[in-house]
Every structure is written in C-alpha cells, then in structure tokens.
Amino acid sequence: MKKHTPFIVLLGCILLQGGTIGIMANCMSVFFAPIANEFGFSNFEMSLMTTIRTLAISLAMINGPKLYQKLGFNSLLAIGAAMAGIAYASMAFLKSALAFDICCAIIGIGFGLLITIPATIMINNWFNKSVGFYLGLSLAASGIFGSIFSPISSSLATAYGWRVAVMAFALFGTAMTLPATLFLCKMAPADNEARYGEAAVASKEVPAGKNTGGLGILLLTIIIMLVGNCITQLTYQFSLFTKQMGMALSVAGGLNLACMLGNTGGKVILGFLNDKIGPWKTLLLSFGLIGVALVVFVLGNETLMYIAAGIIGASFGVVVHIPSMVARALYAEKVGWFTSLTSGIATFGSAIFASFIGYLSDALNGYTLIYLTFGLLCLLSIAIILKIAAEARS
C-alpha cells in the first residue's frame, strides 16, 4: 500500500472543503432564484430547502464518528461524496417543492459526512506542529473555491440555463471530493508513516494532550459554538439590514465581499494565532473583536460597516476552530467525537435560529437589537472561555 504523507492528507482535506462548501454549497444560492421563478416557489419554500439541508448536515455530523467505526473512514467519505454529487445533479430533473426538499436532505447528509469533522480529525492526527495553521488552511478552501466558482456559476446559468449549470457544478464538486476520499484522505498515520513535526508514530491515533474534560466543559463549548454559529447566520441578513438603513444595494454587495474575505482569511489567521499565542488568547481576542464589530455595524457608518463585516465574517473561522482548540487541550483522545457532537448541535441550533430571524426582525422592527444582543452574547462567550481556560490549566 502506498505511503501517505501529511501534505497528501492536507490536499485531501482542501479538496473535500473546496468541492462541498466551496463549489456546491456556496453556488447553490445562485440557482435558487431561477428555480423559484420557473416553478413559482415562495421565499418560505426556498428558505425551507436551506433549513432542511442544514439540519441534515448537523445530524450527519453528530453521527459521523459512529459510522466511521462501522463502515470505515474512507468508505463513509466516499459514500458521502457520491450521495452529495448524485443528489445535487438530480435537482436538474425535479419539479416539485417536496422533491427539492428531499434532495436537499440527501445533499445535507452527504455534506455532513465530508465537511469540517474529517479535516479536523485528519489534521490533528497527521500534524504535530502548526496544527491550527494547517487546519485553517484546509477549511479556508471553502471560501477560496467559492470566490472562484461563484461568478462561473452565474455565467453558466445565464448562458445555458440553471439545469446545465447545476449538473456541471455537481460534476466539478464530485470530481474533487470523490478521488480525494479514495486516494488522498486517511484518518491517521500507520506505524511506518510520520506525522508532520515528528520522525515516526507509534500508534494509529496520537493524542495531543490529556483527556480531562467533563460534561460541564462540553456544555460550555456548545454554548459558545451556538453563539458563533448564530452570528454566522446574521451575515446572510446584511442585504436586509442595509435595506432597513436605506442604503444602496451596492453597499450590501460590498459587505458580503468583506464578509467572505473575513471568512476565508479568518480561518487561516486564527489557526496561525492558535499556534503562536495559544487557543484561549486567540478565542478571547476573536470574540472581543466580533462583539465590538457587531455594535459598530449597527451605527450605520458605511466605512466602519465594511471593516466590521470583515471581522464578523471571521466568525466562520472561529466556529470551525473551537472544537479542535478545546479538544486538543481537554479531550485529546476523543477529538472526532467532541468535534462532531459540538459542531453538529451548534449547526442544528443555528439552523433553527435562521428560520426565526425573519420573525424576530419583524417583531423587533428591524435587525438592530438582534445584532446588539449578539454583541452582548460575545461577552458571555468571553466569560465561558475564561472558565474553560482555567479548567485546562488546572
């Protein structure tokens, strides 16, 4: 059997993120408008599809590690890649809202088996040095590929119709993910394969530290994950917030671009900071800046809003790094279990929150109070991080 190296595995992680979130998920919203126009689907029906997909992702995340043990790591990843690709392409042949709902559920299960959790497990097992940076680099692939392929998706849909574009992007995404699951990804190094930063390994999975975390730390981590994930959902409301403020549509486009740059760059920068100053200082700095940015955002100063949007976009990086940061300190022998459980529950909670944002904004007469509330919740998150850090030191 061909020997794997840490950087072959890293390439596999990059392709998984790029093919799923980067190409298929990020570009799906481009196809929603022509689908709704052709079939007369309401905004509620279209948003329900996204909610179903997100809920399916969360369920797959939570159950992933159990399935890895039963079906095998690479086998399950390959099944997820095939499910997502086939279901994505099949959208070109659907006509009813129910059929799209079912299809989105299948896509969500496939995505849930491929995103974040496998990369976190593999990077932690294959890298002993600069773990945060390489994890951030692999997860940033979603934003990089999304930036490249989003304009291509709209051009294809305009030139050849959304059906052709959907099938093309299913092919693009699956051509990246399926070979990666079969030939590049490997859960952990064998005895004769070296981790990055070590000469050799002695076991299949190498823990990063002690395994001392309890139920309380697990629950506290889920709380800050929920706060972070809900903040990511607020970024999808930028266009509606600018409308509330009476700003031009071009401002919303600029805010979305700043957010995407913060999303992509934040994952790498946070990983780098984690390696240099440690997880707790990195998380404290992150939630502090995001909390300030949320407050600044609602002041309505256009220049400051662009800066704030970039910082808020970094929340995507925060939520994918938290499980690895906490697990390496307190759940070293259960990185996969801890990451899947916290990420899955937080994703589920944020999907529920996303369904109610519209109702909340109507009830509160706008988005201002929602943004300010989450600015305050960042203070709660800082207090929780200090508690977790104290537990880790003890």
mmCIF file of C-alpha atoms in Angstrom:
data_model
loop_
_atom_site.group_PDB
_atom_site.id
_atom_site.type_symbol
_atom_site.label_atom_id
_atom_site.label_comp_id
_atom_site.label_asym_id
_atom_site.label_seq_id
_atom_site.Cartn_x
_atom_site.Cartn_y
_atom_site.Cartn_z
ATOM 1 C CA MET A 1 0.000 0.000 0.000
ATOM 2 C CA LYS A 2 1.295 3.462 -0.949
ATOM 3 C CA LYS A 3 2.563 5.505 1.977
ATOM 4 C CA HIS A 4 0.673 8.656 2.832
ATOM 5 C CA THR A 5 2.334 11.887 3.924
ATOM 6 C CA PRO A 6 0.829 14.712 5.974
ATOM 7 C CA PHE A 7 0.705 17.015 2.966
ATOM 8 C CA ILE A 8 -1.064 14.463 0.775
ATOM 9 C CA VAL A 9 -3.695 14.242 3.506
ATOM 10 C CA LEU A 10 -3.791 18.060 3.708
ATOM 11 C CA LEU A 11 -4.518 18.193 -0.034
ATOM 12 C CA GLY A 12 -7.360 15.733 0.514
ATOM 13 C CA CYS A 13 -8.814 17.957 3.248
ATOM 14 C CA ILE A 14 -8.599 21.001 0.970
ATOM 15 C CA LEU A 15 -10.412 19.189 -1.846
ATOM 16 C CA LEU A 16 -13.174 17.993 0.499
ATOM 17 C CA GLN A 17 -13.886 21.527 1.712
ATOM 18 C CA GLY A 18 -13.477 23.106 -1.705
ATOM 19 C CA GLY A 19 -15.705 20.622 -3.517
ATOM 20 C CA THR A 20 -18.541 20.625 -0.994
ATOM 21 C CA ILE A 21 -18.879 24.044 0.657
ATOM 22 C CA GLY A 22 -16.747 25.961 -1.842
ATOM 23 C CA ILE A 23 -18.314 24.792 -5.097
ATOM 24 C CA MET A 24 -21.628 23.052 -4.456
ATOM 25 C CA ALA A 25 -22.983 24.757 -1.310
ATOM 26 C CA ASN A 26 -21.775 28.328 -1.920
ATOM 27 C CA CYS A 27 -23.007 28.323 -5.521
ATOM 28 C CA MET A 28 -26.381 26.707 -4.799
ATOM 29 C CA SER A 29 -27.871 30.069 -3.845
ATOM 30 C CA VAL A 30 -27.154 31.289 -7.384
ATOM 31 C CA PHE A 31 -29.516 28.623 -8.727
ATOM 32 C CA PHE A 32 -32.298 29.345 -6.226
ATOM 33 C CA ALA A 33 -33.589 32.465 -7.980
ATOM 34 C CA PRO A 34 -34.171 30.799 -11.393
ATOM 35 C CA ILE A 35 -35.624 27.703 -9.707
ATOM 36 C CA ALA A 36 -38.102 29.843 -7.731
ATOM 37 C CA ASN A 37 -39.014 31.838 -10.846
ATOM 38 C CA GLU A 38 -39.600 28.756 -13.002
ATOM 39 C CA PHE A 39 -41.733 26.825 -10.527
ATOM 40 C CA GLY A 40 -43.283 29.729 -8.637
ATOM 41 C CA PHE A 41 -41.849 28.661 -5.265
ATOM 42 C CA SER A 42 -42.303 31.158 -2.418
ATOM 43 C CA ASN A 43 -39.462 32.608 -0.352
ATOM 44 C CA PHE A 44 -40.583 30.371 2.511
ATOM 45 C CA GLU A 45 -40.347 27.251 0.329
ATOM 46 C CA MET A 46 -36.853 28.218 -0.822
ATOM 47 C CA SER A 47 -35.642 29.009 2.707
ATOM 48 C CA LEU A 48 -37.107 25.720 3.916
ATOM 49 C CA MET A 49 -34.843 23.865 1.479
ATOM 50 C CA THR A 50 -31.791 25.549 3.015
ATOM 51 C CA THR A 51 -33.005 24.803 6.549
ATOM 52 C CA ILE A 52 -33.593 21.121 5.706
ATOM 53 C CA ARG A 53 -30.123 20.860 4.210
ATOM 54 C CA THR A 54 -28.541 22.447 7.296
ATOM 55 C CA LEU A 55 -30.453 20.174 9.688
ATOM 56 C CA ALA A 56 -29.377 17.137 7.663
ATOM 57 C CA ILE A 57 -25.758 18.345 7.828
ATOM 58 C CA SER A 58 -25.965 18.610 11.619
ATOM 59 C CA LEU A 59 -27.407 15.104 12.024
ATOM 60 C CA ALA A 60 -24.713 13.622 9.790
ATOM 61 C CA MET A 61 -22.028 15.478 11.745
ATOM 62 C CA ILE A 62 -23.255 14.132 15.082
ATOM 63 C CA ASN A 63 -23.406 10.514 13.878
ATOM 64 C CA GLY A 64 -20.314 10.584 11.664
ATOM 65 C CA PRO A 65 -17.729 9.127 14.101
ATOM 66 C CA LYS A 66 -20.003 6.176 14.946
ATOM 67 C CA LEU A 67 -20.427 5.436 11.251
ATOM 68 C CA TYR A 68 -16.680 5.744 10.649
ATOM 69 C CA GLN A 69 -16.159 2.815 13.007
ATOM 70 C CA LYS A 70 -18.885 0.689 11.403
ATOM 71 C CA LEU A 71 -18.304 1.400 7.716
ATOM 72 C CA GLY A 72 -14.714 2.578 7.635
ATOM 73 C CA PHE A 73 -13.441 6.135 7.380
ATOM 74 C CA ASN A 74 -12.670 6.289 3.653
ATOM 75 C CA SER A 75 -15.699 4.208 2.697
ATOM 76 C CA LEU A 76 -18.048 6.574 4.504
ATOM 77 C CA LEU A 77 -16.383 9.637 2.981
ATOM 78 C CA ALA A 78 -16.775 8.114 -0.487
ATOM 79 C CA ILE A 79 -20.452 7.359 0.193
ATOM 80 C CA GLY A 80 -20.945 10.987 1.296
ATOM 81 C CA ALA A 81 -19.251 12.315 -1.846
ATOM 82 C CA ALA A 82 -21.362 10.095 -4.106
ATOM 83 C CA MET A 83 -24.604 10.976 -2.276
ATOM 84 C CA ALA A 84 -23.967 14.704 -2.460
ATOM 85 C CA GLY A 85 -22.902 14.633 -6.113
ATOM 86 C CA ILE A 86 -25.772 12.476 -7.387
ATOM 87 C CA ALA A 87 -28.432 14.347 -5.384
ATOM 88 C CA TYR A 88 -27.035 17.711 -6.485
ATOM 89 C CA ALA A 89 -27.146 16.728 -10.167
ATOM 90 C CA SER A 90 -30.659 15.284 -9.794
ATOM 91 C CA MET A 91 -32.002 18.764 -8.964
ATOM 92 C CA ALA A 92 -31.909 19.442 -12.702
ATOM 93 C CA PHE A 93 -34.761 16.950 -13.176
ATOM 94 C CA LEU A 94 -37.025 17.919 -10.262
ATOM 95 C CA LYS A 95 -40.281 19.876 -10.456
ATOM 96 C CA SER A 96 -41.970 19.926 -7.030
ATOM 97 C CA ALA A 97 -41.008 21.651 -3.790
ATOM 98 C CA LEU A 98 -41.261 18.339 -1.911
ATOM 99 C CA ALA A 99 -38.815 16.696 -4.315
ATOM 100 C CA PHE A 100 -36.358 19.562 -3.796
ATOM 101 C CA ASP A 101 -36.769 19.233 -0.004
ATOM 102 C CA ILE A 102 -35.914 15.524 -0.138
ATOM 103 C CA CYS A 103 -32.998 16.198 -2.451
ATOM 104 C CA CYS A 104 -31.628 18.898 -0.133
ATOM 105 C CA ALA A 105 -31.840 16.460 2.799
ATOM 106 C CA ILE A 106 -29.737 13.918 0.886
ATOM 107 C CA ILE A 107 -27.246 16.608 -0.130
ATOM 108 C CA GLY A 108 -27.065 17.707 3.517
ATOM 109 C CA ILE A 109 -26.259 14.189 4.717
ATOM 110 C CA GLY A 110 -23.507 13.908 2.098
ATOM 111 C CA PHE A 111 -22.077 17.300 3.042
ATOM 112 C CA GLY A 112 -22.268 16.482 6.759
ATOM 113 C CA LEU A 113 -20.100 13.418 6.267
ATOM 114 C CA LEU A 114 -17.450 15.417 4.403
ATOM 115 C CA ILE A 115 -17.120 18.895 5.926
ATOM 116 C CA THR A 116 -15.106 20.089 8.939
ATOM 117 C CA ILE A 117 -15.138 16.868 11.005
ATOM 118 C CA PRO A 118 -12.929 14.694 8.738
ATOM 119 C CA ALA A 119 -10.474 17.561 8.220
ATOM 120 C CA THR A 120 -10.288 18.229 11.975
ATOM 121 C CA ILE A 121 -9.656 14.540 12.706
ATOM 122 C CA MET A 122 -7.064 14.099 9.963
ATOM 123 C CA ILE A 123 -5.128 17.319 10.641
ATOM 124 C CA ASN A 124 -4.977 16.581 14.377
ATOM 125 C CA ASN A 125 -3.763 13.030 13.700
ATOM 126 C CA TRP A 126 -1.262 13.839 10.941
ATOM 127 C CA PHE A 127 0.202 17.118 12.209
ATOM 128 C CA ASN A 128 2.042 17.627 15.483
ATOM 129 C CA LYS A 129 3.311 21.086 14.546
ATOM 130 C CA SER A 130 1.367 24.137 13.285
ATOM 131 C CA VAL A 131 -1.904 22.242 13.688
ATOM 132 C CA GLY A 132 -4.014 25.402 13.802
ATOM 133 C CA PHE A 133 -2.477 26.883 10.670
ATOM 134 C CA TYR A 134 -2.915 23.756 8.547
ATOM 135 C CA LEU A 135 -6.448 23.171 9.815
ATOM 136 C CA GLY A 136 -7.282 26.790 8.989
ATOM 137 C CA LEU A 137 -5.692 26.439 5.557
ATOM 138 C CA SER A 138 -7.755 23.345 4.740
ATOM 139 C CA LEU A 139 -11.004 24.906 5.949
ATOM 140 C CA ALA A 140 -10.308 28.180 4.118
ATOM 141 C CA ALA A 141 -10.556 26.250 0.846
ATOM 142 C CA SER A 142 -14.335 26.668 1.006
ATOM 143 C CA GLY A 143 -14.050 30.438 0.695
ATOM 144 C CA ILE A 144 -11.267 30.326 -1.904
ATOM 145 C CA PHE A 145 -13.099 27.949 -4.233
ATOM 146 C CA GLY A 146 -16.376 29.756 -3.584
ATOM 147 C CA SER A 147 -14.841 33.060 -4.684
ATOM 148 C CA ILE A 148 -13.525 31.462 -7.878
ATOM 149 C CA PHE A 149 -16.588 29.459 -8.857
ATOM 150 C CA SER A 150 -19.435 31.801 -7.839
ATOM 151 C CA PRO A 151 -19.076 34.034 -10.924
ATOM 152 C CA ILE A 152 -18.663 30.941 -13.097
ATOM 153 C CA SER A 153 -21.936 29.500 -11.786
ATOM 154 C CA SER A 154 -23.886 32.650 -12.623
ATOM 155 C CA SER A 155 -22.315 32.823 -16.098
ATOM 156 C CA LEU A 156 -23.163 29.188 -16.823
ATOM 157 C CA ALA A 157 -26.725 29.613 -15.571
ATOM 158 C CA THR A 158 -27.194 32.703 -17.748
ATOM 159 C CA ALA A 159 -25.682 31.156 -20.872
ATOM 160 C CA TYR A 160 -27.037 27.591 -20.714
ATOM 161 C CA GLY A 161 -29.778 27.602 -18.069
ATOM 162 C CA TRP A 162 -29.757 26.602 -14.416
ATOM 163 C CA ARG A 163 -30.196 22.881 -15.138
ATOM 164 C CA VAL A 164 -26.964 22.633 -17.109
ATOM 165 C CA ALA A 165 -25.175 24.736 -14.500
ATOM 166 C CA VAL A 166 -26.398 22.515 -11.652
ATOM 167 C CA MET A 167 -25.202 19.346 -13.393
ATOM 168 C CA ALA A 168 -21.859 20.976 -14.236
ATOM 169 C CA PHE A 169 -21.274 22.018 -10.627
ATOM 170 C CA ALA A 170 -22.252 18.574 -9.365
ATOM 171 C CA LEU A 171 -19.552 17.227 -11.679
ATOM 172 C CA PHE A 172 -16.987 19.825 -10.597
ATOM 173 C CA GLY A 173 -17.598 19.188 -6.911
ATOM 174 C CA THR A 174 -17.675 15.395 -7.130
ATOM 175 C CA ALA A 175 -14.542 15.356 -9.311
ATOM 176 C CA MET A 176 -12.762 16.973 -6.362
ATOM 177 C CA THR A 177 -14.288 15.121 -3.427
ATOM 178 C CA LEU A 178 -14.630 11.518 -4.618
ATOM 179 C CA PRO A 179 -10.983 10.981 -5.717
ATOM 180 C CA ALA A 180 -9.857 12.698 -2.507
ATOM 181 C CA THR A 181 -11.849 10.245 -0.378
ATOM 182 C CA LEU A 182 -10.431 7.258 -2.277
ATOM 183 C CA PHE A 183 -6.772 8.197 -2.732
ATOM 184 C CA LEU A 184 -5.724 11.140 -0.533
ATOM 185 C CA CYS A 185 -7.603 11.013 2.764
ATOM 186 C CA LYS A 186 -6.523 8.744 5.615
ATOM 187 C CA MET A 187 -7.735 9.017 9.190
ATOM 188 C CA ALA A 188 -4.352 8.541 10.879
ATOM 189 C CA PRO A 189 -0.787 7.513 10.058
ATOM 190 C CA ALA A 190 0.298 3.897 10.214
ATOM 191 C CA ASP A 191 3.318 2.812 12.242
ATOM 192 C CA ASN A 192 5.693 3.450 9.321
ATOM 193 C CA GLU A 193 4.243 6.860 8.439
ATOM 194 C CA ALA A 194 5.456 10.072 10.028
ATOM 195 C CA ARG A 195 3.402 12.942 11.391
ATOM 196 C CA TYR A 196 4.484 16.463 10.488
ATOM 197 C CA GLY A 197 6.765 17.581 13.301
ATOM 198 C CA GLU A 198 7.677 14.025 14.363
ATOM 199 C CA ALA A 199 10.058 11.424 12.982
ATOM 200 C CA ALA A 200 7.692 8.488 13.435
ATOM 201 C CA VAL A 201 4.485 7.416 15.084
ATOM 202 C CA ALA A 202 3.800 4.633 17.480
ATOM 203 C CA SER A 203 0.070 4.210 17.127
ATOM 204 C CA LYS A 204 -2.800 4.852 14.739
ATOM 205 C CA GLU A 205 -4.026 7.956 16.507
ATOM 206 C CA VAL A 206 -1.765 10.217 18.514
ATOM 207 C CA PRO A 207 -3.463 12.243 21.230
ATOM 208 C CA ALA A 208 -2.376 15.855 21.601
ATOM 209 C CA GLY A 209 -2.690 16.094 25.370
ATOM 210 C CA LYS A 210 -4.688 14.890 28.355
ATOM 211 C CA ASN A 211 -8.270 13.661 28.318
ATOM 212 C CA THR A 212 -9.659 15.532 31.313
ATOM 213 C CA GLY A 213 -12.693 17.428 30.003
ATOM 214 C CA GLY A 214 -16.067 16.639 31.539
ATOM 215 C CA LEU A 215 -19.730 17.219 30.742
ATOM 216 C CA GLY A 216 -19.619 20.799 32.019
ATOM 217 C CA ILE A 217 -16.872 21.830 29.595
ATOM 218 C CA LEU A 218 -18.733 20.077 26.785
ATOM 219 C CA LEU A 219 -21.888 22.091 27.506
ATOM 220 C CA LEU A 220 -19.970 25.362 27.825
ATOM 221 C CA THR A 221 -18.265 24.698 24.488
ATOM 222 C CA ILE A 222 -21.632 24.060 22.850
ATOM 223 C CA ILE A 223 -22.890 27.420 24.175
ATOM 224 C CA ILE A 224 -20.034 29.421 22.623
ATOM 225 C CA MET A 225 -20.372 27.348 19.446
ATOM 226 C CA LEU A 226 -24.075 28.246 19.312
ATOM 227 C CA VAL A 227 -23.276 31.938 19.744
ATOM 228 C CA GLY A 228 -20.673 31.780 16.995
ATOM 229 C CA ASN A 229 -22.857 29.800 14.593
ATOM 230 C CA CYS A 230 -25.815 32.147 15.093
ATOM 231 C CA ILE A 231 -23.546 35.111 14.342
ATOM 232 C CA THR A 232 -22.607 33.466 11.038
ATOM 233 C CA GLN A 233 -26.337 33.355 10.215
ATOM 234 C CA LEU A 234 -26.559 37.113 10.786
ATOM 235 C CA THR A 235 -24.137 37.664 7.901
ATOM 236 C CA TYR A 236 -26.796 36.375 5.497
ATOM 237 C CA GLN A 237 -29.019 39.250 6.597
ATOM 238 C CA PHE A 238 -26.635 42.041 5.518
ATOM 239 C CA SER A 239 -28.695 42.953 2.451
ATOM 240 C CA LEU A 240 -31.896 43.236 4.517
ATOM 241 C CA PHE A 241 -30.125 45.304 7.169
ATOM 242 C CA THR A 242 -28.808 47.751 4.560
ATOM 243 C CA LYS A 243 -32.331 47.990 3.157
ATOM 244 C CA GLN A 244 -33.547 48.830 6.679
ATOM 245 C CA MET A 245 -30.872 51.563 6.846
ATOM 246 C CA GLY A 246 -31.903 52.958 3.441
ATOM 247 C CA MET A 247 -28.541 52.141 1.833
ATOM 248 C CA ALA A 248 -27.871 51.247 -1.800
ATOM 249 C CA LEU A 249 -27.796 47.612 -2.949
ATOM 250 C CA SER A 250 -24.126 48.061 -3.875
ATOM 251 C CA VAL A 251 -23.343 48.503 -0.175
ATOM 252 C CA ALA A 252 -24.827 45.083 0.564
ATOM 253 C CA GLY A 253 -22.632 43.579 -2.164
ATOM 254 C CA GLY A 254 -19.559 45.216 -0.670
ATOM 255 C CA LEU A 255 -20.436 43.974 2.812
ATOM 256 C CA ASN A 256 -20.863 40.424 1.507
ATOM 257 C CA LEU A 257 -17.457 40.606 -0.185
ATOM 258 C CA ALA A 258 -15.833 41.901 3.021
ATOM 259 C CA CYS A 259 -17.534 39.114 4.946
ATOM 260 C CA MET A 260 -16.257 36.452 2.524
ATOM 261 C CA LEU A 261 -12.718 37.821 2.819
ATOM 262 C CA GLY A 262 -13.031 37.732 6.603
ATOM 263 C CA ASN A 263 -14.404 34.203 6.410
ATOM 264 C CA THR A 264 -11.531 32.915 4.272
ATOM 265 C CA GLY A 265 -8.703 34.880 5.838
ATOM 266 C CA GLY A 266 -10.020 34.413 9.352
ATOM 267 C CA LYS A 267 -9.692 30.644 9.202
ATOM 268 C CA VAL A 268 -6.004 30.861 8.325
ATOM 269 C CA ILE A 269 -5.189 33.787 10.634
ATOM 270 C CA LEU A 270 -6.955 32.217 13.628
ATOM 271 C CA GLY A 271 -5.101 28.963 13.029
ATOM 272 C CA PHE A 272 -1.809 30.841 12.902
ATOM 273 C CA LEU A 273 -2.631 32.742 16.111
ATOM 274 C CA ASN A 274 -3.624 29.490 17.814
ATOM 275 C CA ASP A 275 -0.153 28.112 17.102
ATOM 276 C CA LYS A 276 1.604 31.312 18.236
ATOM 277 C CA ILE A 277 -0.322 32.572 21.286
ATOM 278 C CA GLY A 278 -2.449 29.565 22.212
ATOM 279 C CA PRO A 279 -6.149 28.734 21.880
ATOM 280 C CA TRP A 280 -7.524 30.744 24.792
ATOM 281 C CA LYS A 281 -5.961 34.092 23.893
ATOM 282 C CA THR A 282 -6.992 33.515 20.281
ATOM 283 C CA LEU A 283 -10.621 32.860 21.228
ATOM 284 C CA LEU A 284 -10.748 35.776 23.661
ATOM 285 C CA LEU A 285 -9.375 38.125 21.012
ATOM 286 C CA SER A 286 -11.794 36.736 18.405
ATOM 287 C CA PHE A 287 -14.990 37.096 20.436
ATOM 288 C CA GLY A 288 -13.877 40.507 21.717
ATOM 289 C CA LEU A 289 -13.350 41.860 18.200
ATOM 290 C CA ILE A 290 -16.535 40.266 16.842
ATOM 291 C CA GLY A 291 -18.576 41.708 19.729
ATOM 292 C CA VAL A 292 -17.225 45.203 19.064
ATOM 293 C CA ALA A 293 -17.795 44.759 15.319
ATOM 294 C CA LEU A 294 -21.459 43.833 15.849
ATOM 295 C CA VAL A 295 -22.019 47.017 17.837
ATOM 296 C CA VAL A 296 -20.104 49.175 15.329
ATOM 297 C CA PHE A 297 -22.026 47.607 12.442
ATOM 298 C CA VAL A 298 -25.391 48.957 13.563
ATOM 299 C CA LEU A 299 -24.090 52.527 13.857
ATOM 300 C CA GLY A 300 -24.606 52.852 10.111
ATOM 301 C CA ASN A 301 -21.264 54.397 9.129
ATOM 302 C CA GLU A 302 -20.564 52.866 5.721
ATOM 303 C CA THR A 303 -16.766 52.728 6.024
ATOM 304 C CA LEU A 304 -16.890 51.217 9.511
ATOM 305 C CA MET A 305 -19.527 48.726 8.342
ATOM 306 C CA TYR A 306 -17.132 47.302 5.736
ATOM 307 C CA ILE A 307 -14.446 46.797 8.389
ATOM 308 C CA ALA A 308 -16.976 45.337 10.823
ATOM 309 C CA ALA A 309 -18.362 42.976 8.166
ATOM 310 C CA GLY A 310 -14.878 41.542 7.593
ATOM 311 C CA ILE A 311 -14.404 40.965 11.323
ATOM 312 C CA ILE A 312 -17.885 39.430 11.677
ATOM 313 C CA GLY A 313 -17.061 37.174 8.731
ATOM 314 C CA ALA A 314 -14.215 35.746 10.817
ATOM 315 C CA SER A 315 -16.918 34.118 12.981
ATOM 316 C CA PHE A 316 -16.988 31.337 10.373
ATOM 317 C CA GLY A 317 -13.359 30.650 11.236
ATOM 318 C CA VAL A 318 -13.999 30.808 14.972
ATOM 319 C CA VAL A 319 -16.718 28.141 14.941
ATOM 320 C CA VAL A 320 -14.635 25.664 12.941
ATOM 321 C CA HIS A 321 -11.552 26.145 15.127
ATOM 322 C CA ILE A 322 -13.225 25.983 18.574
ATOM 323 C CA PRO A 323 -13.740 22.178 18.667
ATOM 324 C CA SER A 324 -10.130 21.441 17.750
ATOM 325 C CA MET A 325 -8.772 24.039 20.203
ATOM 326 C CA VAL A 326 -10.771 22.721 23.154
ATOM 327 C CA ALA A 327 -10.415 19.062 22.215
ATOM 328 C CA ARG A 328 -6.619 19.181 21.980
ATOM 329 C CA ALA A 329 -6.470 20.660 25.475
ATOM 330 C CA LEU A 330 -9.169 18.646 27.264
ATOM 331 C CA TYR A 331 -10.489 15.800 25.070
ATOM 332 C CA ALA A 332 -7.329 14.691 23.267
ATOM 333 C CA GLU A 333 -8.379 11.044 22.892
ATOM 334 C CA LYS A 334 -11.857 11.989 21.660
ATOM 335 C CA VAL A 335 -11.179 14.694 19.079
ATOM 336 C CA GLY A 336 -13.534 13.182 16.489
ATOM 337 C CA TRP A 337 -16.367 12.573 18.944
ATOM 338 C CA PHE A 338 -16.037 16.002 20.559
ATOM 339 C CA THR A 339 -15.828 17.859 17.242
ATOM 340 C CA SER A 340 -18.777 16.052 15.677
ATOM 341 C CA LEU A 341 -21.022 16.472 18.731
ATOM 342 C CA THR A 342 -20.324 20.163 19.372
ATOM 343 C CA SER A 343 -20.360 21.109 15.674
ATOM 344 C CA GLY A 344 -23.490 19.081 14.979
ATOM 345 C CA ILE A 345 -25.508 20.502 17.866
ATOM 346 C CA ALA A 346 -24.357 24.066 17.139
ATOM 347 C CA THR A 347 -25.192 23.712 13.440
ATOM 348 C CA PHE A 348 -28.624 22.337 14.331
ATOM 349 C CA GLY A 349 -29.256 25.239 16.711
ATOM 350 C CA SER A 350 -28.146 27.845 14.178
ATOM 351 C CA ALA A 351 -30.454 26.313 11.551
ATOM 352 C CA ILE A 352 -33.392 26.736 13.921
ATOM 353 C CA PHE A 353 -32.294 30.305 14.672
ATOM 354 C CA ALA A 354 -32.033 31.052 10.930
ATOM 355 C CA SER A 355 -35.660 30.032 10.496
ATOM 356 C CA PHE A 356 -36.764 32.632 13.058
ATOM 357 C CA ILE A 357 -34.542 35.599 12.125
ATOM 358 C CA GLY A 358 -37.218 36.959 9.817
ATOM 359 C CA TYR A 359 -39.893 36.721 12.507
ATOM 360 C CA LEU A 360 -37.602 38.333 15.083
ATOM 361 C CA SER A 361 -36.731 41.236 12.801
ATOM 362 C CA ASP A 362 -40.419 41.863 12.145
ATOM 363 C CA ALA A 363 -41.270 41.692 15.848
ATOM 364 C CA LEU A 364 -38.364 43.949 16.837
ATOM 365 C CA ASN A 365 -38.878 46.397 13.988
ATOM 366 C CA GLY A 366 -35.536 45.662 12.351
ATOM 367 C CA TYR A 367 -32.210 43.941 12.910
ATOM 368 C CA THR A 368 -30.506 46.482 15.182
ATOM 369 C CA LEU A 369 -31.492 44.889 18.501
ATOM 370 C CA ILE A 370 -30.590 41.398 17.213
ATOM 371 C CA TYR A 371 -27.043 42.487 16.312
ATOM 372 C CA LEU A 372 -26.612 44.293 19.641
ATOM 373 C CA THR A 373 -27.862 41.245 21.561
ATOM 374 C CA PHE A 374 -25.236 39.047 19.950
ATOM 375 C CA GLY A 375 -22.640 41.696 20.717
ATOM 376 C CA LEU A 376 -23.522 41.182 24.385
ATOM 377 C CA LEU A 377 -23.511 37.400 23.960
ATOM 378 C CA CYS A 378 -19.898 37.713 22.856
ATOM 379 C CA LEU A 379 -19.183 38.987 26.400
ATOM 380 C CA LEU A 380 -20.853 35.849 27.770
ATOM 381 C CA SER A 381 -18.682 33.776 25.441
ATOM 382 C CA ILE A 382 -15.556 35.519 26.766
ATOM 383 C CA ALA A 383 -16.548 34.603 30.334
ATOM 384 C CA ILE A 384 -17.089 30.982 29.274
ATOM 385 C CA ILE A 385 -13.720 30.850 27.514
ATOM 386 C CA LEU A 386 -12.011 32.095 30.682
ATOM 387 C CA LYS A 387 -13.741 29.285 32.610
ATOM 388 C CA ILE A 388 -12.660 26.647 30.074
ATOM 389 C CA ALA A 389 -9.095 28.018 30.085
ATOM 390 C CA ALA A 390 -8.978 27.809 33.885
ATOM 391 C CA GLU A 391 -10.133 24.195 33.697
ATOM 392 C CA ALA A 392 -7.435 23.409 31.139
ATOM 393 C CA ARG A 393 -4.710 24.963 33.329
ATOM 394 C CA SER A 394 -5.847 23.012 36.372
#
